[in-house]
PDB file of C-alpha atoms in Angstrom:
ATOM      1  CA  MET A   1      -2.155  13.433  47.949  1.00  0.00           C
ATOM      2  CA  GLY A   2       0.380  12.444  50.416  1.00  0.00           C
ATOM      3  CA  LYS A   3       4.332  12.967  50.575  1.00  0.00           C
ATOM      4  CA  PRO A   4       6.288  11.696  47.739  1.00  0.00           C
ATOM      5  CA  LEU A   5       7.809   8.458  48.323  1.00  0.00           C
ATOM      6  CA  SER A   6      11.450   9.835  48.615  1.00  0.00           C
ATOM      7  CA  GLN A   7      10.002  11.688  51.860  1.00  0.00           C
ATOM      8  CA  ILE A   8       8.493   9.044  53.692  1.00  0.00           C
ATOM      9  CA  THR A   9      10.815   7.468  56.408  1.00  0.00           C
ATOM     10  CA  PHE A  10       9.961   3.877  57.997  1.00  0.00           C
ATOM     11  CA  ASP A  11      11.260   2.474  61.433  1.00  0.00           C
ATOM     12  CA  PHE A  12      11.683  -1.002  61.368  1.00  0.00           C
ATOM     13  CA  SER A  13      12.400  -2.986  64.533  1.00  0.00           C
ATOM     14  CA  SER A  14      13.050  -6.579  63.066  1.00  0.00           C
ATOM     15  CA  GLU A  15      15.549  -7.928  60.323  1.00  0.00           C
ATOM     16  CA  GLU A  16      12.509  -9.491  58.669  1.00  0.00           C
ATOM     17  CA  GLU A  17      10.775  -5.979  58.265  1.00  0.00           C
ATOM     18  CA  LYS A  18      13.887  -4.519  56.916  1.00  0.00           C
ATOM     19  CA  ASN A  19      13.590  -6.849  53.855  1.00  0.00           C
ATOM     20  CA  ILE A  20      10.162  -5.606  52.656  1.00  0.00           C
ATOM     21  CA  LYS A  21      10.399  -4.065  49.497  1.00  0.00           C
ATOM     22  CA  ILE A  22       8.065  -1.173  48.265  1.00  0.00           C
ATOM     23  CA  THR A  23       7.040  -1.359  44.664  1.00  0.00           C
ATOM     24  CA  GLY A  24       4.576   0.315  42.588  1.00  0.00           C
ATOM     25  CA  HIS A  25       5.087   3.727  44.012  1.00  0.00           C
ATOM     26  CA  GLU A  26       8.337   4.703  42.180  1.00  0.00           C
ATOM     27  CA  GLU A  27       8.563   8.445  41.343  1.00  0.00           C
ATOM     28  CA  PRO A  28       7.967   9.071  37.638  1.00  0.00           C
ATOM     29  CA  GLU A  29      11.295   9.175  35.593  1.00  0.00           C
ATOM     30  CA  GLU A  30      12.180  11.906  33.204  1.00  0.00           C
ATOM     31  CA  GLN A  31      10.969  10.703  29.845  1.00  0.00           C
ATOM     32  CA  GLU A  32      13.013  11.089  26.845  1.00  0.00           C
ATOM     33  CA  GLU A  33      11.530  13.087  24.468  1.00  0.00           C
ATOM     34  CA  ASN A  34      11.247  10.561  21.258  1.00  0.00           C
ATOM     35  CA  ALA A  35      10.402  11.678  17.929  1.00  0.00           C
ATOM     36  CA  GLU A  36       6.773  10.270  17.912  1.00  0.00           C
ATOM     37  CA  GLN A  37       5.195   8.712  14.960  1.00  0.00           C
ATOM     38  CA  PRO A  38       2.773  10.857  13.206  1.00  0.00           C
ATOM     39  CA  GLU A  39      -0.912   9.914  13.397  1.00  0.00           C
ATOM     40  CA  TYR A  40      -1.190   9.394   9.732  1.00  0.00           C
ATOM     41  CA  ILE A  41       0.916   9.729   6.450  1.00  0.00           C
ATOM     42  CA  SER A  42      -0.904  11.304   3.321  1.00  0.00           C
ATOM     43  CA  TRP A  43       0.146  12.376  -0.178  1.00  0.00           C
ATOM     44  CA  GLN A  44      -1.336  12.880  -3.375  1.00  0.00           C
ATOM     45  CA  ALA A  45      -0.899  10.550  -6.282  1.00  0.00           C
ATOM     46  CA  PRO A  46      -2.454  10.025  -9.982  1.00  0.00           C
ATOM     47  CA  SER A  47      -4.697   7.124 -10.208  1.00  0.00           C
ATOM     48  CA  LYS A  48      -2.541   5.800 -12.868  1.00  0.00           C
ATOM     49  CA  HIS A  49       0.594   6.512 -14.949  1.00  0.00           C
ATOM     50  CA  HIS A  50      -0.368   8.550 -17.948  1.00  0.00           C
ATOM     51  CA  ALA A  51       2.648   7.854 -20.109  1.00  0.00           C
ATOM     52  CA  VAL A  52       1.129   5.875 -22.984  1.00  0.00           C
ATOM     53  CA  ASN A  53       3.544   4.488 -25.281  1.00  0.00           C
ATOM     54  CA  LYS A  54       1.888   4.745 -28.731  1.00  0.00           C
ATOM     55  CA  ARG A  55       3.795   2.356 -30.491  1.00  0.00           C
ATOM     56  CA  TYR A  56       3.251  -0.494 -27.908  1.00  0.00           C
ATOM     57  CA  LEU A  57      -0.445   0.603 -27.669  1.00  0.00           C
ATOM     58  CA  MET A  58      -0.849   0.159 -31.526  1.00  0.00           C
ATOM     59  CA  ILE A  59       0.734  -3.277 -31.514  1.00  0.00           C
ATOM     60  CA  VAL A  60      -1.571  -4.450 -28.895  1.00  0.00           C
ATOM     61  CA  ILE A  61      -4.628  -3.129 -30.582  1.00  0.00           C
ATOM     62  CA  SER A  62      -3.572  -4.240 -34.050  1.00  0.00           C
ATOM     63  CA  VAL A  63      -2.785  -7.959 -32.677  1.00  0.00           C
ATOM     64  CA  LEU A  64      -6.241  -7.644 -31.205  1.00  0.00           C
ATOM     65  CA  LEU A  65      -7.978  -6.850 -34.210  1.00  0.00           C
ATOM     66  CA  LEU A  66      -5.928  -9.011 -36.520  1.00  0.00           C
ATOM     67  CA  GLY A  67      -6.631 -11.987 -33.884  1.00  0.00           C
ATOM     68  CA  ALA A  68     -10.547 -11.035 -34.289  1.00  0.00           C
ATOM     69  CA  VAL A  69     -10.460 -11.251 -38.129  1.00  0.00           C
ATOM     70  CA  GLY A  70      -8.227 -14.563 -37.893  1.00  0.00           C
ATOM     71  CA  VAL A  71     -10.784 -15.984 -35.345  1.00  0.00           C
ATOM     72  CA  TYR A  72     -13.725 -15.024 -37.344  1.00  0.00           C
ATOM     73  CA  ILE A  73     -12.174 -16.069 -40.757  1.00  0.00           C
ATOM     74  CA  PHE A  74     -10.651 -19.522 -39.608  1.00  0.00           C
ATOM     75  CA  LYS A  75     -12.960 -20.651 -36.836  1.00  0.00           C
ATOM     76  CA  GLN A  76     -16.113 -18.607 -37.822  1.00  0.00           C
ATOM     77  CA  ASP A  77     -16.486 -17.862 -34.062  1.00  0.00           C
ATOM     78  CA  ILE A  78     -18.323 -14.526 -34.306  1.00  0.00           C
ATOM     79  CA  ILE A  79     -18.613 -14.029 -30.298  1.00  0.00           C
ATOM     80  CA  MET A  80     -14.941 -14.236 -29.903  1.00  0.00           C
ATOM     81  CA  ALA A  81     -14.126 -11.848 -32.659  1.00  0.00           C
ATOM     82  CA  ILE A  82     -16.623  -9.220 -31.050  1.00  0.00           C
ATOM     83  CA  PHE A  83     -15.061  -9.877 -27.817  1.00  0.00           C
ATOM     84  CA  LEU A  84     -11.555  -9.160 -29.088  1.00  0.00           C
ATOM     85  CA  ILE A  85     -12.819  -5.764 -31.214  1.00  0.00           C
ATOM     86  CA  LEU A  86     -14.605  -4.660 -27.802  1.00  0.00           C
ATOM     87  CA  ALA A  87     -11.359  -5.489 -25.872  1.00  0.00           C
ATOM     88  CA  SER A  88      -9.426  -3.380 -28.189  1.00  0.00           C
ATOM     89  CA  ILE A  89     -11.997  -0.502 -28.053  1.00  0.00           C
ATOM     90  CA  VAL A  90     -11.884  -0.457 -24.284  1.00  0.00           C
ATOM     91  CA  ILE A  91      -8.074  -0.425 -24.388  1.00  0.00           C
ATOM     92  CA  MET A  92      -8.253   2.460 -26.777  1.00  0.00           C
ATOM     93  CA  LEU A  93     -10.699   4.537 -24.523  1.00  0.00           C
ATOM     94  CA  TYR A  94      -8.832   3.541 -21.419  1.00  0.00           C
ATOM     95  CA  SER A  95      -5.533   4.786 -22.640  1.00  0.00           C
ATOM     96  CA  THR A  96      -7.282   8.400 -23.619  1.00  0.00           C
ATOM     97  CA  LYS A  97      -8.701   8.835 -20.033  1.00  0.00           C
ATOM     98  CA  LYS A  98      -6.423  11.280 -18.100  1.00  0.00           C
ATOM     99  CA  PRO A  99      -5.566  10.106 -14.499  1.00  0.00           C
ATOM    100  CA  GLU A 100      -7.275  11.565 -11.493  1.00  0.00           C
ATOM    101  CA  LEU A 101      -5.276  12.988  -8.577  1.00  0.00           C
ATOM    102  CA  LYS A 102      -6.241  11.097  -5.239  1.00  0.00           C
ATOM    103  CA  ASN A 103      -5.623  11.458  -1.757  1.00  0.00           C
ATOM    104  CA  ILE A 104      -3.476   8.606  -0.013  1.00  0.00           C
ATOM    105  CA  VAL A 105      -3.741   8.202   3.686  1.00  0.00           C
ATOM    106  CA  ILE A 106      -2.237   5.529   5.773  1.00  0.00           C
ATOM    107  CA  ASP A 107      -3.337   5.553   9.371  1.00  0.00           C
ATOM    108  CA  ILE A 108      -4.247   3.218  12.248  1.00  0.00           C
ATOM    109  CA  SER A 109      -7.387   1.915  10.713  1.00  0.00           C
ATOM    110  CA  GLY A 110      -6.077   1.187   7.230  1.00  0.00           C
ATOM    111  CA  VAL A 111      -5.249   2.703   3.865  1.00  0.00           C
ATOM    112  CA  ARG A 112      -7.447   5.132   1.896  1.00  0.00           C
ATOM    113  CA  ILE A 113      -7.150   5.701  -1.775  1.00  0.00           C
ATOM    114  CA  GLY A 114      -9.444   8.810  -2.493  1.00  0.00           C
ATOM    115  CA  GLU A 115     -12.981   7.614  -1.576  1.00  0.00           C
ATOM    116  CA  ASP A 116     -11.890   3.870  -1.566  1.00  0.00           C
ATOM    117  CA  GLY A 117     -10.401   2.232   1.882  1.00  0.00           C
ATOM    118  CA  PHE A 118      -8.787  -0.888   2.983  1.00  0.00           C
ATOM    119  CA  ILE A 119      -8.834  -1.901   6.725  1.00  0.00           C
ATOM    120  CA  TYR A 120      -5.898  -3.698   7.435  1.00  0.00           C
ATOM    121  CA  LYS A 121      -7.956  -6.954   8.126  1.00  0.00           C
ATOM    122  CA  GLU A 122      -8.788  -6.927   4.303  1.00  0.00           C
ATOM    123  CA  LEU A 123      -4.965  -6.683   3.536  1.00  0.00           C
ATOM    124  CA  GLN A 124      -2.693  -9.757   3.726  1.00  0.00           C
ATOM    125  CA  SER A 125       0.910  -8.050   3.164  1.00  0.00           C
ATOM    126  CA  PHE A 126       2.662  -5.328   1.420  1.00  0.00           C
ATOM    127  CA  TRP A 127       5.619  -4.451  -0.828  1.00  0.00           C
ATOM    128  CA  ILE A 128       7.321  -1.100  -1.821  1.00  0.00           C
ATOM    129  CA  ASP A 129       8.859  -1.472  -5.133  1.00  0.00           C
ATOM    130  CA  TYR A 130      11.638   1.328  -5.136  1.00  0.00           C
ATOM    131  CA  ASN A 131      14.658   1.387  -7.654  1.00  0.00           C
ATOM    132  CA  PRO A 132      16.085   4.865  -7.517  1.00  0.00           C
ATOM    133  CA  GLY A 133      15.677   6.590 -10.706  1.00  0.00           C
ATOM    134  CA  PHE A 134      12.416   4.607 -11.418  1.00  0.00           C
ATOM    135  CA  ASP A 135       8.854   4.823 -10.064  1.00  0.00           C
ATOM    136  CA  LYS A 136       8.251   4.036  -6.397  1.00  0.00           C
ATOM    137  CA  GLU A 137       5.326   2.264  -5.884  1.00  0.00           C
ATOM    138  CA  LEU A 138       3.448   0.703  -2.653  1.00  0.00           C
ATOM    139  CA  SER A 139       1.779  -2.735  -3.629  1.00  0.00           C
ATOM    140  CA  LEU A 140      -0.760  -4.096  -1.049  1.00  0.00           C
ATOM    141  CA  GLU A 141      -2.013  -7.624  -1.101  1.00  0.00           C
ATOM    142  CA  SER A 142      -5.886  -7.625  -0.879  1.00  0.00           C
ATOM    143  CA  LYS A 143      -7.961 -10.710   0.552  1.00  0.00           C
ATOM    144  CA  ARG A 144     -10.642  -9.608  -1.940  1.00  0.00           C
ATOM    145  CA  TRP A 145     -10.493 -12.379  -4.765  1.00  0.00           C
ATOM    146  CA  TYR A 146     -11.568  -9.974  -7.488  1.00  0.00           C
ATOM    147  CA  LEU A 147      -8.819  -7.303  -6.607  1.00  0.00           C
ATOM    148  CA  PRO A 148      -5.691  -9.288  -5.729  1.00  0.00           C
ATOM    149  CA  TYR A 149      -3.353  -6.403  -5.669  1.00  0.00           C
ATOM    150  CA  VAL A 150      -3.677  -2.520  -5.429  1.00  0.00           C
ATOM    151  CA  THR A 151      -0.701  -0.385  -6.704  1.00  0.00           C
ATOM    152  CA  ILE A 152      -0.137   3.135  -5.474  1.00  0.00           C
ATOM    153  CA  SER A 153       2.356   5.535  -6.746  1.00  0.00           C
ATOM    154  CA  LEU A 154       4.495   6.908  -3.713  1.00  0.00           C
ATOM    155  CA  GLU A 155       5.488  10.087  -5.815  1.00  0.00           C
ATOM    156  CA  ASN A 156       7.525  11.960  -3.546  1.00  0.00           C
ATOM    157  CA  GLN A 157       6.635  10.268  -0.381  1.00  0.00           C
ATOM    158  CA  ASN A 158       9.313   8.576   1.604  1.00  0.00           C
ATOM    159  CA  PRO A 159       9.432   4.930   1.288  1.00  0.00           C
ATOM    160  CA  ILE A 160      11.225   4.044   4.315  1.00  0.00           C
ATOM    161  CA  GLU A 161       8.508   6.219   6.510  1.00  0.00           C
ATOM    162  CA  VAL A 162       5.817   4.437   4.506  1.00  0.00           C
ATOM    163  CA  ARG A 163       7.328   1.086   5.132  1.00  0.00           C
ATOM    164  CA  SER A 164       8.123   1.605   8.969  1.00  0.00           C
ATOM    165  CA  TRP A 165       4.420   2.629   9.340  1.00  0.00           C
ATOM    166  CA  LEU A 166       3.036  -0.189   7.525  1.00  0.00           C
ATOM    167  CA  MET A 167       5.315  -2.850   9.467  1.00  0.00           C
ATOM    168  CA  ASN A 168       3.097  -1.983  12.439  1.00  0.00           C
ATOM    169  CA  PHE A 169       0.137  -3.537  10.879  1.00  0.00           C
ATOM    170  CA  LEU A 170       0.948  -5.712   7.992  1.00  0.00           C
ATOM    171  CA  PRO A 171       3.731  -8.201   6.875  1.00  0.00           C
ATOM    172  CA  GLU A 172       6.253  -7.230   4.048  1.00  0.00           C
ATOM    173  CA  LYS A 173       6.279  -9.916   1.571  1.00  0.00           C
ATOM    174  CA  GLU A 174       7.656  -9.365  -2.375  1.00  0.00           C
ATOM    175  CA  HIS A 175       4.724  -8.952  -4.712  1.00  0.00           C
ATOM    176  CA  GLU A 176       5.623 -10.519  -8.421  1.00  0.00           C
ATOM    177  CA  LYS A 177       4.292  -8.405 -11.091  1.00  0.00           C
ATOM    178  CA  SER A 178       2.194 -10.334 -13.494  1.00  0.00           C
ATOM    179  CA  VAL A 179       2.623 -10.294 -17.211  1.00  0.00           C
ATOM    180  CA  ILE A 180      -0.249  -8.230 -17.708  1.00  0.00           C
ATOM    181  CA  ASP A 181       0.911  -5.608 -15.035  1.00  0.00           C
ATOM    182  CA  ILE A 182       4.082  -5.603 -17.165  1.00  0.00           C
ATOM    183  CA  LEU A 183       2.424  -5.508 -20.261  1.00  0.00           C
ATOM    184  CA  PHE A 184       0.004  -2.649 -19.064  1.00  0.00           C
ATOM    185  CA  LYS A 185       2.863  -0.718 -17.591  1.00  0.00           C
ATOM    186  CA  LYS A 186       4.922  -0.920 -20.975  1.00  0.00           C
ATOM    187  CA  ILE A 187       1.968   0.277 -22.797  1.00  0.00           C
ATOM    188  CA  GLY A 188       1.204   3.121 -20.035  1.00  0.00           C
ATOM    189  CA  LEU A 189      -2.236   1.960 -18.906  1.00  0.00           C
TER     190      LEU A 189
END
C-alpha cells in the first residue's frame, strides 16, 4: 500500500483545484470499546410450575365430576358426561407430572425451548411479565393458530437483558392472560 493520507501532499496551481475534497480515504479513528451484546442468552427453566394447589385442584375435579353426573341425569347426554370424566382424569394425571428442566436459548435466529424452536418470523410479539417478588415470565405471541401464546419462566435471568435482546427482533406488546391461564396457574398446572 502507499503512504497514509496524512503524509500525502498536493500542489494546487489554480483556485478551483484547491476546493477539491478528498473523501473515503480518511484514517480510521480509534473505535470506542463498547460492551457488545452476547451472541445468545441462555438459561434453564422448568417446563411448568409445579406448585399444585391441592385445594383448588380438588374443587375443579369435583365440579367436573358433579357436572358429568348432572349432565347424565338431567340431559341423558352420555357423551358429554364421558368427556367431563375424561377431562377430570387428564387434569389429575397432568397435576402429578413432574416438570422437566428445559434449556432456553434466545439468539439471532429465534427462541429455542428444549427441542422446540420458534424463528422470529413465526412470532408476532413478546411481553415480559415481571412483578418483583413474584414469577418472572416471558410470553411470546405465536402465529400458530393452535399455540397462540408460549410462556417461559425467566427464573434467575435478568428480564432487562432479555427485553433488550428481543427488542431487536420483535415488537413488545402486553399479552393479557386468559381465564384458563389464570385458573391453571391458580391450580398449579
